[in-house]
Coordinates of C-alpha atoms and ligand atoms in Angstrom, one line a residue:
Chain K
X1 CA 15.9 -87.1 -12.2
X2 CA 12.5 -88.7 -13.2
X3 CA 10.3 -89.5 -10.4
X4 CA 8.1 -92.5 -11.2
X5 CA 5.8 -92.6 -9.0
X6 CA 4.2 -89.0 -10.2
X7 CA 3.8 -90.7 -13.3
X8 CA 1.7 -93.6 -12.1
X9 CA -1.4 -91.4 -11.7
X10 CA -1.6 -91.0 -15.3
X11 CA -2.1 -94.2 -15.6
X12 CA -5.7 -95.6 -14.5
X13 CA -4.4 -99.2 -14.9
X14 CA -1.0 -98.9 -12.7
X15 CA -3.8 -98.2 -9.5
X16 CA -5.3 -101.9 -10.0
X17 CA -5.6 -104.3 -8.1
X18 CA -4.3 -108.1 -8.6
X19 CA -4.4 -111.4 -6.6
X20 CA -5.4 -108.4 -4.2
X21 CA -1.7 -106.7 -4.5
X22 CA -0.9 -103.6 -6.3
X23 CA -0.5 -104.3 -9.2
X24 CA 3.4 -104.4 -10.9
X25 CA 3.7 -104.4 -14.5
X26 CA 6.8 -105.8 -16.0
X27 CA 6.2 -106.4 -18.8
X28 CA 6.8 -103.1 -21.2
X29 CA 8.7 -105.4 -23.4
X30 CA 5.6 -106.8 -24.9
X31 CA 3.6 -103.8 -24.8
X32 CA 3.3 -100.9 -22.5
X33 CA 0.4 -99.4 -20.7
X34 CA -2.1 -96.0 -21.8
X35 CA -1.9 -92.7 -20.0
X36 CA -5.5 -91.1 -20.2
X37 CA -3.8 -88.4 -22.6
X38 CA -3.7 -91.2 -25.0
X39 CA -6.9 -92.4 -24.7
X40 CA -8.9 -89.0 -24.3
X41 CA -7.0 -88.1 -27.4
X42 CA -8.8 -91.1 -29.4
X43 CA -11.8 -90.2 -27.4
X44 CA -11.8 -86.5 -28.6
X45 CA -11.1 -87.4 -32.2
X46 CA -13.8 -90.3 -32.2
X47 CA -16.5 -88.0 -30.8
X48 CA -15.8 -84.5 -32.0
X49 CA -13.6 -84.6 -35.3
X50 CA -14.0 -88.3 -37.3
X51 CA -14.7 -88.1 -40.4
X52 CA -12.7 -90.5 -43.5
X53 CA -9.2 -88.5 -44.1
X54 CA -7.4 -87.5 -47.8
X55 CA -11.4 -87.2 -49.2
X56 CA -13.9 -84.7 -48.7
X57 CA -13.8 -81.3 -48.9
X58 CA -15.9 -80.5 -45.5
X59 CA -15.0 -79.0 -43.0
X60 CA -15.1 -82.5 -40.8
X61 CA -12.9 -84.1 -43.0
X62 CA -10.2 -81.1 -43.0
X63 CA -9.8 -81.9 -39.6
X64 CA -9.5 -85.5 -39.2
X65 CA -7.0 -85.0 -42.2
X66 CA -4.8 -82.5 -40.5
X67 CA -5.0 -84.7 -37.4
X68 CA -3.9 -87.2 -38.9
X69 CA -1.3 -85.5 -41.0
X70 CA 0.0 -83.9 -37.8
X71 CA 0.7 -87.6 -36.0
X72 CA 2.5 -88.2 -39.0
X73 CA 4.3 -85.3 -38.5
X74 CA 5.0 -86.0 -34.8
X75 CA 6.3 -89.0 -35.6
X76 CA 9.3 -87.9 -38.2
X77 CA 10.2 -85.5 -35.4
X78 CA 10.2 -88.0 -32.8
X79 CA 12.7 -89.9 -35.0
X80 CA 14.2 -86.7 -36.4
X81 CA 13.5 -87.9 -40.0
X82 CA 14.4 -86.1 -42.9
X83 CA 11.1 -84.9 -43.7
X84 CA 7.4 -86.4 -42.4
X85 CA 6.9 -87.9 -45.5
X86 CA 9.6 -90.6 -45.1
X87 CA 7.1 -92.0 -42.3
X88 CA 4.5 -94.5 -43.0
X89 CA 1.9 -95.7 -41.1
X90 CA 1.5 -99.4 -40.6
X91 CA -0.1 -101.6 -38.2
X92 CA 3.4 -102.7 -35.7
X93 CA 6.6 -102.7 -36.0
X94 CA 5.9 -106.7 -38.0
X95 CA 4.0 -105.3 -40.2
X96 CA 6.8 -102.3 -41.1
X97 CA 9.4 -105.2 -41.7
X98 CA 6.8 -107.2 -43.7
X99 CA 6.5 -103.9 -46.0
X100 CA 10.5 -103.8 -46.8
X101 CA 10.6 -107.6 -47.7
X102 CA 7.9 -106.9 -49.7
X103 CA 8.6 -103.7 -51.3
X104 CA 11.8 -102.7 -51.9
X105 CA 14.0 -106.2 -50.9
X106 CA 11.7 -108.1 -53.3
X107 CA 12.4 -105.6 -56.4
X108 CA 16.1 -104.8 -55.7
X109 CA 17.3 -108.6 -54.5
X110 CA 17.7 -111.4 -57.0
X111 CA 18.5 -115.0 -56.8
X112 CA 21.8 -115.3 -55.2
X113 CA 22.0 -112.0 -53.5
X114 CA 22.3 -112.1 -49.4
X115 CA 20.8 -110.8 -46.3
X116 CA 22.1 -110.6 -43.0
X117 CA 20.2 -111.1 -39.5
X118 CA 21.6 -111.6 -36.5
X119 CA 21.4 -114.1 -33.9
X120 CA 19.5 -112.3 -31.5
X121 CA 16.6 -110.4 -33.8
X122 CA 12.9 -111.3 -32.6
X123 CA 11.4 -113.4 -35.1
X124 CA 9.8 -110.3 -36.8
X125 CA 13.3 -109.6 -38.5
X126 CA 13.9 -112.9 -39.2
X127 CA 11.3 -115.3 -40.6
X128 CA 10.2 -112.3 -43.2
X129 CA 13.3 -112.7 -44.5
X130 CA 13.3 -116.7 -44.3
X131 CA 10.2 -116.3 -46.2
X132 CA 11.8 -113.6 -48.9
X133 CA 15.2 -115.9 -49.2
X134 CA 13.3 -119.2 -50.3
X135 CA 10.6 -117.3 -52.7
X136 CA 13.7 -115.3 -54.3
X137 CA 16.8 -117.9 -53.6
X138 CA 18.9 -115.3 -51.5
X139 CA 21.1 -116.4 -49.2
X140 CA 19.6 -115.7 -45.3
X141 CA 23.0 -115.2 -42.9
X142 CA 23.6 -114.7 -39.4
X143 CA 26.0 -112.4 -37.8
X144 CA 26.6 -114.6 -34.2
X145 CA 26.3 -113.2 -30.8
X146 CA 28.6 -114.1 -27.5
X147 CA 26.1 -115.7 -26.1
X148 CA 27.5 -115.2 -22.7
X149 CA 28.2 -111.6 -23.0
X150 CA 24.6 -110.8 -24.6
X151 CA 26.3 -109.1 -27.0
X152 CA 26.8 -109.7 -31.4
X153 CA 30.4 -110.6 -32.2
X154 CA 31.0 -107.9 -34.2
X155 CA 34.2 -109.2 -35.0
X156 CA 32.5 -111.9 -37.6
X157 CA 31.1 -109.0 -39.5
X158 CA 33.8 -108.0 -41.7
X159 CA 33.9 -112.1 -42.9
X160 CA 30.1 -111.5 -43.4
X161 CA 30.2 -108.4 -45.6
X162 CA 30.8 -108.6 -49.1
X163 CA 29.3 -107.4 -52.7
X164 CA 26.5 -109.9 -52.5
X165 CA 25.3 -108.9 -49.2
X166 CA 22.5 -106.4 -49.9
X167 CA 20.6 -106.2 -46.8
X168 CA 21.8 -105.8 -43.1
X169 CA 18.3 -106.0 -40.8
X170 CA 19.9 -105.6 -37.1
X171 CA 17.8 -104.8 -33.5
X172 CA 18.3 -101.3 -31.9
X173 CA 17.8 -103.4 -28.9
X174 CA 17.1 -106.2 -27.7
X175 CA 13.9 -107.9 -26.6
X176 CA 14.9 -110.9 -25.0
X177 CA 18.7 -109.6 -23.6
X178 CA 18.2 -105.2 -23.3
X179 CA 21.1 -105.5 -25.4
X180 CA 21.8 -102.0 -27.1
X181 CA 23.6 -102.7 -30.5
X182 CA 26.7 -100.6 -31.8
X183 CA 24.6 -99.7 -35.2
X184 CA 26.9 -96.7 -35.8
X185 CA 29.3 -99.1 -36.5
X186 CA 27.7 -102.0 -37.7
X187 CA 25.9 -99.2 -40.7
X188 CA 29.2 -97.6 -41.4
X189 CA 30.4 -101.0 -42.2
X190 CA 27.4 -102.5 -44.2
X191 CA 27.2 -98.9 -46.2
X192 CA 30.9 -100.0 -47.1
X193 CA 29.8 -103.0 -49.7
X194 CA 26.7 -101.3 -50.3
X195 CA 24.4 -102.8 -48.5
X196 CA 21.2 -100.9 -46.8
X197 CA 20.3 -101.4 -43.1
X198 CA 17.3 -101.8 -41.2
X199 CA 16.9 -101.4 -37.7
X200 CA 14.2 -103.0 -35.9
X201 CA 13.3 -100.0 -33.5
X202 CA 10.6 -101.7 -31.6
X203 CA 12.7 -101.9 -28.2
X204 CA 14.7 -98.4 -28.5
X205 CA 11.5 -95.9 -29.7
X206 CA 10.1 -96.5 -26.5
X207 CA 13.3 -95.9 -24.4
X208 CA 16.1 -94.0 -26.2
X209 CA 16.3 -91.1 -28.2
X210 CA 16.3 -92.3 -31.7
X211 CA 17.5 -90.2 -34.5
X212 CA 17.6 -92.0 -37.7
X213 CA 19.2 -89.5 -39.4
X214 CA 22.6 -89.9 -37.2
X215 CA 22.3 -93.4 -37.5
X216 CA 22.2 -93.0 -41.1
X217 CA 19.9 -96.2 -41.2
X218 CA 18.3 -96.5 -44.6
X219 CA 14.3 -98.3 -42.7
X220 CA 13.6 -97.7 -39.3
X221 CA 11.0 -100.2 -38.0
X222 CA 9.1 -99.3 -34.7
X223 CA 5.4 -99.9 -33.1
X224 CA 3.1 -97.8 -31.1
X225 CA 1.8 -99.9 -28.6
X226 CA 5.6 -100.3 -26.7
X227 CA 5.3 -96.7 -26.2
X228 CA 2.0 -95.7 -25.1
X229 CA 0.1 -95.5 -28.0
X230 CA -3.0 -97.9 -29.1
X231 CA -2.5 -101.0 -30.7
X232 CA -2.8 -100.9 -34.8
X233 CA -0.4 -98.1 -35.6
X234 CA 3.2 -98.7 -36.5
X235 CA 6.1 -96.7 -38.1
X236 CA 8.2 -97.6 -41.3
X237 CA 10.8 -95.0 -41.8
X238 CA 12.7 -95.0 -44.9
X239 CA 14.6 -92.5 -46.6
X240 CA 12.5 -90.8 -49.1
X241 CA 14.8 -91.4 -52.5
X242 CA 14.5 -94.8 -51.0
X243 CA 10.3 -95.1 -51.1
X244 CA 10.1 -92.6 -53.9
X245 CA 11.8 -95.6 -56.1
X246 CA 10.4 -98.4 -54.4
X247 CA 6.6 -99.7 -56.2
X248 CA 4.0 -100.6 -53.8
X249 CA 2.7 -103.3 -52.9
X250 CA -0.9 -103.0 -51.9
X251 CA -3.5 -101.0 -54.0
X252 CA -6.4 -99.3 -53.7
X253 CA -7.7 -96.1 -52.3
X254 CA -5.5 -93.4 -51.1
X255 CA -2.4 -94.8 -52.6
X256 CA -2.8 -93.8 -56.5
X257 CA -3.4 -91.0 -58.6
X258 CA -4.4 -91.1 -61.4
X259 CA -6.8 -94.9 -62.1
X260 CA -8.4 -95.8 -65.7
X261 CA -9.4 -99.3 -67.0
X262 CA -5.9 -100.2 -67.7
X263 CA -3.8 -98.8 -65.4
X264 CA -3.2 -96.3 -62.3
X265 CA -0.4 -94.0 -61.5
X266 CA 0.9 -93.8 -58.1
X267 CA 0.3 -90.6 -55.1
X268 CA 3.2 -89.3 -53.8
X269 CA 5.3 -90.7 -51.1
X270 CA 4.5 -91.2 -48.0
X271 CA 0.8 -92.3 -49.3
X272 CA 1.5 -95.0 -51.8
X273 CA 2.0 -97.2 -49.8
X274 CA -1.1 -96.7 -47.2
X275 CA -3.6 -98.2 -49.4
X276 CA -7.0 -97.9 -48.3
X277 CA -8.6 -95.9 -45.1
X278 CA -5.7 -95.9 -42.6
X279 CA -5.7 -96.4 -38.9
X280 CA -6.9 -93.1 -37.9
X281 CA -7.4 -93.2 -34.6
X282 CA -4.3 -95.3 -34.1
X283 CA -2.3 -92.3 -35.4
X284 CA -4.1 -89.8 -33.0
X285 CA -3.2 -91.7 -30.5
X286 CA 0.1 -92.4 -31.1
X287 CA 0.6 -88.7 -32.1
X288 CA -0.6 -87.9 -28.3
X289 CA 1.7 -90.9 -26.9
X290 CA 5.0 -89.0 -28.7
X291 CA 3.8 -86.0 -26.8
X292 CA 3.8 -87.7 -23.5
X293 CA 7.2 -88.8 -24.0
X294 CA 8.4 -85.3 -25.4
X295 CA 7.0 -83.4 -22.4
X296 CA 9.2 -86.7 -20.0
X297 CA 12.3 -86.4 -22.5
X298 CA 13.6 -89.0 -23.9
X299 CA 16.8 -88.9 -22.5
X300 CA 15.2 -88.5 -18.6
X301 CA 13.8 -91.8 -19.7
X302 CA 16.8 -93.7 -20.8
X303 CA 18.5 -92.4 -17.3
X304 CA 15.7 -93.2 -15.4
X305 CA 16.1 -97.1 -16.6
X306 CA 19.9 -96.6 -16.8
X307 CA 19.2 -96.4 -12.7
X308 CA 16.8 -99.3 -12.7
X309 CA 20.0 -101.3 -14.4
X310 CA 22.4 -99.8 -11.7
X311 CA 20.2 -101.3 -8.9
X312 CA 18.7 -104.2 -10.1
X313 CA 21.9 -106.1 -11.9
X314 CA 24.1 -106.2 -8.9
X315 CA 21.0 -108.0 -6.8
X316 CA 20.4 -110.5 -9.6
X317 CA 24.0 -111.3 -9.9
X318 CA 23.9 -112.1 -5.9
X319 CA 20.9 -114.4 -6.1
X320 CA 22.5 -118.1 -6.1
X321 CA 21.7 -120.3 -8.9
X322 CA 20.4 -117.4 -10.9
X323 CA 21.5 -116.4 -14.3
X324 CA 21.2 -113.4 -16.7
X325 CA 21.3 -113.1 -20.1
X326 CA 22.5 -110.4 -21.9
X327 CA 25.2 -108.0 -20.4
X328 CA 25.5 -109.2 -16.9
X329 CA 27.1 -106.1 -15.5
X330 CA 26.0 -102.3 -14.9
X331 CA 26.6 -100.6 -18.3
X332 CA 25.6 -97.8 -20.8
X333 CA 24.7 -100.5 -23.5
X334 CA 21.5 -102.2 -21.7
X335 CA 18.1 -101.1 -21.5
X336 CA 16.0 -102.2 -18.5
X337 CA 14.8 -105.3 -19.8
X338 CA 16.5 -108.7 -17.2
X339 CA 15.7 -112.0 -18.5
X340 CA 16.9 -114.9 -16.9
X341 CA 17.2 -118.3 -15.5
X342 CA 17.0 -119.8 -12.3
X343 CA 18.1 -123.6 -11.8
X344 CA 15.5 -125.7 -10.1
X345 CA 12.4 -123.0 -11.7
X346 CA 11.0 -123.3 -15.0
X347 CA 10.1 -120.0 -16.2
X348 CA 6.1 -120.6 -16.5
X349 CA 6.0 -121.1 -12.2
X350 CA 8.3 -118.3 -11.9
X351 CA 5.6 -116.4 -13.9
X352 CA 2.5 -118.0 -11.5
X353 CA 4.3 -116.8 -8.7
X354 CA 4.6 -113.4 -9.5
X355 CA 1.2 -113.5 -10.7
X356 CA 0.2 -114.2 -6.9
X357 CA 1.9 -111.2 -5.5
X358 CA 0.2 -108.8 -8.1
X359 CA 3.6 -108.7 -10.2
X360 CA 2.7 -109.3 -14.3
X361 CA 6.6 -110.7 -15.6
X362 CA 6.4 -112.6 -18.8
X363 CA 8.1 -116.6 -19.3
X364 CA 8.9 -118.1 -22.4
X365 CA 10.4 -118.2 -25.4
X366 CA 9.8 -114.3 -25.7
X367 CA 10.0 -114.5 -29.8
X368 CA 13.2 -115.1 -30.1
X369 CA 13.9 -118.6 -30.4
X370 CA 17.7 -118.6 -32.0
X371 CA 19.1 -116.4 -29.4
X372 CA 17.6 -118.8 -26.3
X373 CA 19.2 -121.4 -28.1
X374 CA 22.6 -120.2 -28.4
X375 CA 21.9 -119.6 -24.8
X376 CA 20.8 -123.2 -24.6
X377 CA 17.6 -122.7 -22.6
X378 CA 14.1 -123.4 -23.7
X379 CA 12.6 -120.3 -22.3
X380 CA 13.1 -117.7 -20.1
X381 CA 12.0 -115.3 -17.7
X382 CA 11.8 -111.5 -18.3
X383 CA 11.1 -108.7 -16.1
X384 CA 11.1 -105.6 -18.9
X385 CA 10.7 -102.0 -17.1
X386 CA 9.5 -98.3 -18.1
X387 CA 9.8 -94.8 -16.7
X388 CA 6.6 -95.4 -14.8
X389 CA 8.2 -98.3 -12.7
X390 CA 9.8 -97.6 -9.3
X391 CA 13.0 -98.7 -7.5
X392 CA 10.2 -100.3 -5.3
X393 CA 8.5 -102.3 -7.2
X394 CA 12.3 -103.7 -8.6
X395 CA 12.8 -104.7 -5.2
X396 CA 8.9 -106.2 -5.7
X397 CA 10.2 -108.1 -8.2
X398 CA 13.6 -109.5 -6.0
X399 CA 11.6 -110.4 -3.2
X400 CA 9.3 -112.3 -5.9
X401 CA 12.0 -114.4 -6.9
X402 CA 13.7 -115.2 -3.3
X403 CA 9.6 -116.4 -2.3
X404 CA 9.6 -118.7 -5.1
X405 CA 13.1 -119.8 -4.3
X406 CA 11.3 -120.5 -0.8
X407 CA 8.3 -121.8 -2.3
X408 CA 10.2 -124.5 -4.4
X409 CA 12.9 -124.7 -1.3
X410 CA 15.5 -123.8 -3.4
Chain I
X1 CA 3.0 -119.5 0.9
X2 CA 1.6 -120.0 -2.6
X3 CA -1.7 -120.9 -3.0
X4 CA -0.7 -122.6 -6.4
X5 CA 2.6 -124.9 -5.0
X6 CA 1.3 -126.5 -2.2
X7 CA 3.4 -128.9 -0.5
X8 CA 2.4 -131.4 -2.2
X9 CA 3.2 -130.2 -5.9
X10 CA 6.8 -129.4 -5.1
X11 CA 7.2 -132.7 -3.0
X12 CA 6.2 -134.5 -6.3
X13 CA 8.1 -132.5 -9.1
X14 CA 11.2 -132.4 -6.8
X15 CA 10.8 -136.2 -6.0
X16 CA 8.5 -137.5 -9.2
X17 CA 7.1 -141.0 -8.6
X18 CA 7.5 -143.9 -10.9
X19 CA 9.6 -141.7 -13.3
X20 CA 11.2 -143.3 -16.1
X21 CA 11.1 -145.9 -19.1
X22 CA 9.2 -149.4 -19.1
X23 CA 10.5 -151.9 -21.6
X24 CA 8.1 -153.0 -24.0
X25 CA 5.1 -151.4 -22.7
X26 CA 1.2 -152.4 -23.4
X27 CA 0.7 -148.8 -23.9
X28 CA 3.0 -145.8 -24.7
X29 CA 2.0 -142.7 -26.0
X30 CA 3.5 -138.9 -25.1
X31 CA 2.0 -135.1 -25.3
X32 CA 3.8 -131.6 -26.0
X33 CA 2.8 -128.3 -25.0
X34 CA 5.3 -126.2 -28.0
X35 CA 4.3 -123.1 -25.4
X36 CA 6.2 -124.0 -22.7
X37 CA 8.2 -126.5 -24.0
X38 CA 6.5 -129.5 -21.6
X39 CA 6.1 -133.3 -21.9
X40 CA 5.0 -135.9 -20.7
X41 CA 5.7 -139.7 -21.7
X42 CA 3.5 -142.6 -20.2
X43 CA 4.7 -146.1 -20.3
X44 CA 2.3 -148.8 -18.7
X45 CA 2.1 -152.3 -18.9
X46 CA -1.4 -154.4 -18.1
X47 CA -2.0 -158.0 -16.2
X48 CA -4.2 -160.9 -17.9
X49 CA -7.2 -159.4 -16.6
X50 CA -6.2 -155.5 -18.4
X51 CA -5.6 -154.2 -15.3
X52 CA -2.5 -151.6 -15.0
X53 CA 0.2 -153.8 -13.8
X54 CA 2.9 -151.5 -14.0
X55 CA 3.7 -147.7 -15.0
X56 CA 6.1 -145.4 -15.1
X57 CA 6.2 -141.7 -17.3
X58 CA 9.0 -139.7 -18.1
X59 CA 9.1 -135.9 -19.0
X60 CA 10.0 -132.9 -18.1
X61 CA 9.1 -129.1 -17.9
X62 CA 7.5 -126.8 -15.5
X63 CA 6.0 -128.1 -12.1
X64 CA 2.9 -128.0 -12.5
X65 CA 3.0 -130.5 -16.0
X66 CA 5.6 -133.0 -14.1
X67 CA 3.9 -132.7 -10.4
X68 CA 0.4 -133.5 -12.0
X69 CA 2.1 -136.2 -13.8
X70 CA 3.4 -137.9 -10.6
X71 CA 0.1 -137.2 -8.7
X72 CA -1.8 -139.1 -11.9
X73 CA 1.0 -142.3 -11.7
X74 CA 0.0 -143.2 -8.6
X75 CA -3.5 -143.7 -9.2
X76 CA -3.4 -145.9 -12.4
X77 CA -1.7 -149.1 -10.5
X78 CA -4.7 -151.7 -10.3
X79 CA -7.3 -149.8 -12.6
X80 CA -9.1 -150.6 -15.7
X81 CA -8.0 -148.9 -19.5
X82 CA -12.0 -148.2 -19.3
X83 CA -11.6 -146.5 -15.8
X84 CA -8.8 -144.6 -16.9
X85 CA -10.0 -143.6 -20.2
X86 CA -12.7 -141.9 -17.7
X87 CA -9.9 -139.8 -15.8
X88 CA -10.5 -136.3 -17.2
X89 CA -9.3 -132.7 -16.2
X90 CA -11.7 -132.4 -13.4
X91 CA -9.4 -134.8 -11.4
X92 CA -6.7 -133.3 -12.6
X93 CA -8.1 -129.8 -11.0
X94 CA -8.8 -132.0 -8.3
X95 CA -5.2 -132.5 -6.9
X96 CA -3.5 -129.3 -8.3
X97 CA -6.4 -126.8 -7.2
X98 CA -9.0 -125.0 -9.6
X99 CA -7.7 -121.8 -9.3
X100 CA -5.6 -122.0 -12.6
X101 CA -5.7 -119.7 -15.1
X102 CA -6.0 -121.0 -18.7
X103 CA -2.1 -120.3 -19.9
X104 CA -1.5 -123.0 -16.3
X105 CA -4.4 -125.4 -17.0
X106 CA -2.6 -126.9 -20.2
X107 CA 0.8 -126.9 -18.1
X108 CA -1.5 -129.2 -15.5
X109 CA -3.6 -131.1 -17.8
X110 CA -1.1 -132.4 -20.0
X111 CA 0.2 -135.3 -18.3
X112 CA -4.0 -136.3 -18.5
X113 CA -4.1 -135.8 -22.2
X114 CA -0.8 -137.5 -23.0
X115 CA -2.0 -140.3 -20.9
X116 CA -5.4 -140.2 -23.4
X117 CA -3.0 -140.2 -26.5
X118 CA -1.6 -142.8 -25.1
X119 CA -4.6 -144.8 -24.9
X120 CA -6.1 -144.0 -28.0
X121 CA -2.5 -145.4 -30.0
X122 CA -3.3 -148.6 -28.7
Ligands
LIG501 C1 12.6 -106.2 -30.9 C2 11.2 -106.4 -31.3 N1 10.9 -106.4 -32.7 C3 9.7 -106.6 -33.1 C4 8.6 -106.7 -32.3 C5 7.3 -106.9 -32.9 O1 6.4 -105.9 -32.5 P1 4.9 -106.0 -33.0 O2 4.4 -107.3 -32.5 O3 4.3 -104.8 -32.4 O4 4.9 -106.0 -34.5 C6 8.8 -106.7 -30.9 C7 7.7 -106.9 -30.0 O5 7.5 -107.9 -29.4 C8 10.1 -106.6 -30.5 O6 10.4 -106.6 -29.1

């Protein structure tokens, strides 16, 4: 079993202070925090190894090439991609989605053609595709959750799929419900009509062991800054006869060949589509953020949270007037992440109260506005944990919520 | 107990003063904060000499926006529009505290600047 608390010291941030408390961070949903590893990493490249990458033949360069080539690298294996140049760097998780509208939906969809979201996506694997279906006239669907359950009703998929349905674009997990999706399933079925999945990692990378090869996903989207890395650097995984046939979309350095008056021919895979100097440090940092979570384990991670959800659901369920979303019962197919609502408290002076004991919980709408509507609230309020977070501070976070039931005498 | 939710705040969003609708009013206007999901409606109705004669406001959202909206009713009765229009955030921060960070101030100050929409609409 993980022990938290030993992980704490690695990070400087988890030792300050708040509204003079300790502080408690709950909010890994929206980003996580930095371990020194990760920061002397960009540190050590910065000051002893920068130089541009892909260019010169010095020595300097070499270096900052192979650095940068070996996060790349770290990354595929993290994943356990078919081979590091499936990965492209990108700046988050948005950005990765963004690239597949762009790329390879734009030149493979045509008018007519559909894509299917589901109800409980963040808007990054949504309004790309809003934004794709009116330029292109494709037809944007919605594969419906059980609102109460926190959970997609997988059993309107099979009226969903269909010849014209070219795209599936589904959540590992979920950022507003913890939700963990049955993609096994959900791919083997869209594979069936022909259609080519993406997951939006964002919420799983950091917490599960992800291997897209199992999943037999056809674009992986996930971002660095959920998992300890730096923010700028993002992942788009894709399987490589995928990207080998797929143009780019943005030119420039880097990304060609072969470039005369008229025309250019395009570099190889991964690096057509990284036009221009890429995030350098970003990927150092990331690379060193994938190593921290190596040397933890992956899975010691997922069990650590799996005990989080073991203590923390039953107490939520017995607080009076308070209720979850998502799966509202101790189970294998939630990540630590509880949003909820508690009648007589909007979310925003929940927030203010934690803020006053040192406690950092996000309110709101949590960018994902369809899913809070089938729930029929207007926001929400989300407590979203990590390995470094103890059974201490969960009970913390309880005793926040029973104050500001006192507060508001409730 | 909370620095924030005095007494005071959560004895006015539980019980809001002068809460509701005013047929026909001299001056109407309302305020959003899309964030939180807030509002804040004013209704107020003025005597021969332009004095408030009557208010109500309507709304809802988090405590802070409704509580400061109750707090503010209940000083417009009997004032001028040009006294109100010189009402600002500063008396605003006066009842619900200064220590607010700047994600809270908006939740506070918006029954203030719905009340200045209001005004300017007429
Ligand atoms: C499920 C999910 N998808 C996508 C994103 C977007 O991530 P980013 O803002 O890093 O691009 C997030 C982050 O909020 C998320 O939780």
């Amino acid at each position: 079993m993980l022990d938290p608390k030993k992980y704490q010291k690695d990070f400087p941030i988890l030792a300050r202070r708040i509204n003079g408390k300790k502080l408690v961070y709950l909010d890994n949903a929206a980003t996580s925090q930095k371990p020194l590893t990760v920061v002397r990493a960009m540190e050590d490249f910065l000051l002893k190894h920068n130089a541009n990458v892909h260019r010169g033949i010095y020595a300097l360069s070499e270096e900052a090439t192979a650095l940068y080539e070996n996060a790349r690298k770290s990354a595929a294996k993290f994943i356990n991609a078919g081979s590091e140049s499936e990965i492209i760097f990108t700046r988050n998780a948005t950005e990765s989605i963004n690239l597949v509208a762009l790329t390879w939906a734009r030149q493979n969809l045509k008018a007519g053609d559909e894509i299917l979201t589901t109800e409980m996506e963040h808007h990054s694997n949504i309004v790309p595709w809003q934004i794709l279906a009116k330029e292109r006239g494709l037809e944007l669907k919605f594969l419906p959750t059980l609102p109460e359950k926190g959970i997609l009703d997988l059993n309107k998929l099979p009226n969903l799929l269909s010849s014209k349905l070219k795209l599936v674009c589904v959540g590992h997990m979920s950022n507003l419900l913890g939700t963990v999706n049955p993609l096994v399933e959900i791919i083997g079925q869209a594979h069936q009509v022909g259609a080519k999945v993406l997951v939006d990692g964002c919420q799983a990378a950091p917490h599960l062991p992800v291997d897209v090869q199992k999943l037999n996903a056809d674009f992986y989207a996930f971002s660095g800054h959920k998992m300890l890395g730096p923010t700028g650097i993002g992942v788009l995984w894709a399987k490589q006869e995928i990207l080998e046939a797929t143009e780019p979309i943005l030119g420039g350095g880097d990304m060609i060949k072969n470039v005369t008056q008229t025309e250019a021919t395009w570099n190889a895979v991964p690096w057509k589509f990284e036009a221009g100097t890429p995030n350098v440090v970003g990927a150092i940092g990331l690379a060193a953020a994938i190593d921290y979570l190596n040397d933890l384990g992956m899975k010691n991670i997922w069990q650590h949270e799996q005990k989080l959800v073991e203590y923390v659901i039953p107490k939520l369920k017995a607080i009076a007037g308070l209720n979850i979303f998502g799966i509202s019962e101790v189970s294998k197919n939630r990540g630590a992440i509880f949003s909820f609502w508690l009648d007589g408290l909007h979310p925003h002076d929940l927030a203010s109260i934690f803020d006053e004991a040192g406690i950092a919980i996000r309110a709101g709408h949590m960018c994902a506005q369809p899913m809070l509507s089938a729930l029929g609230k207007p926001a929400a309020t989300r407590a979203s944990f990590y390995f470094y977070n103890t059974l201490a501070e969960a009970d913390a976070f309880l005793d926040a919520i029973e104050k500001a039931k006192k507060v508001f005498k409730l | 107990m909370s620095e924030l939710y005095r007494e005071i705040i959560i004895d006015h969003y539980k019980n809001p003063r002068n809460f509701g609708k005013l047929k026909d009013p001299d001056i109407n206007g309302a305020e959003d904060n899309i964030v939180c999901g807030d509002r804040v409606e004013w209704f107020l109705k003025l005597d021969s000499a332009g004095r408030v004669k009557e208010v109500k406001w309507q709304g809802e959202g988090c405590a802070l926006s409704q509580a400061s909206a109750s707090l503010l009713s209940e000083m417009l009765i009997g004032k001028k529009l040009t006294e109100i229009n010189k009402l600002g955030v500063k008396d605003i921060y006066r009842i619900v505290g200064e220590k607010l960070n700047p994600s809270r101030q908006k939740c506070a100050t918006l029954s203030v600047e719905a009340l200045k929409q209001a005004l300017t609409k007429k």
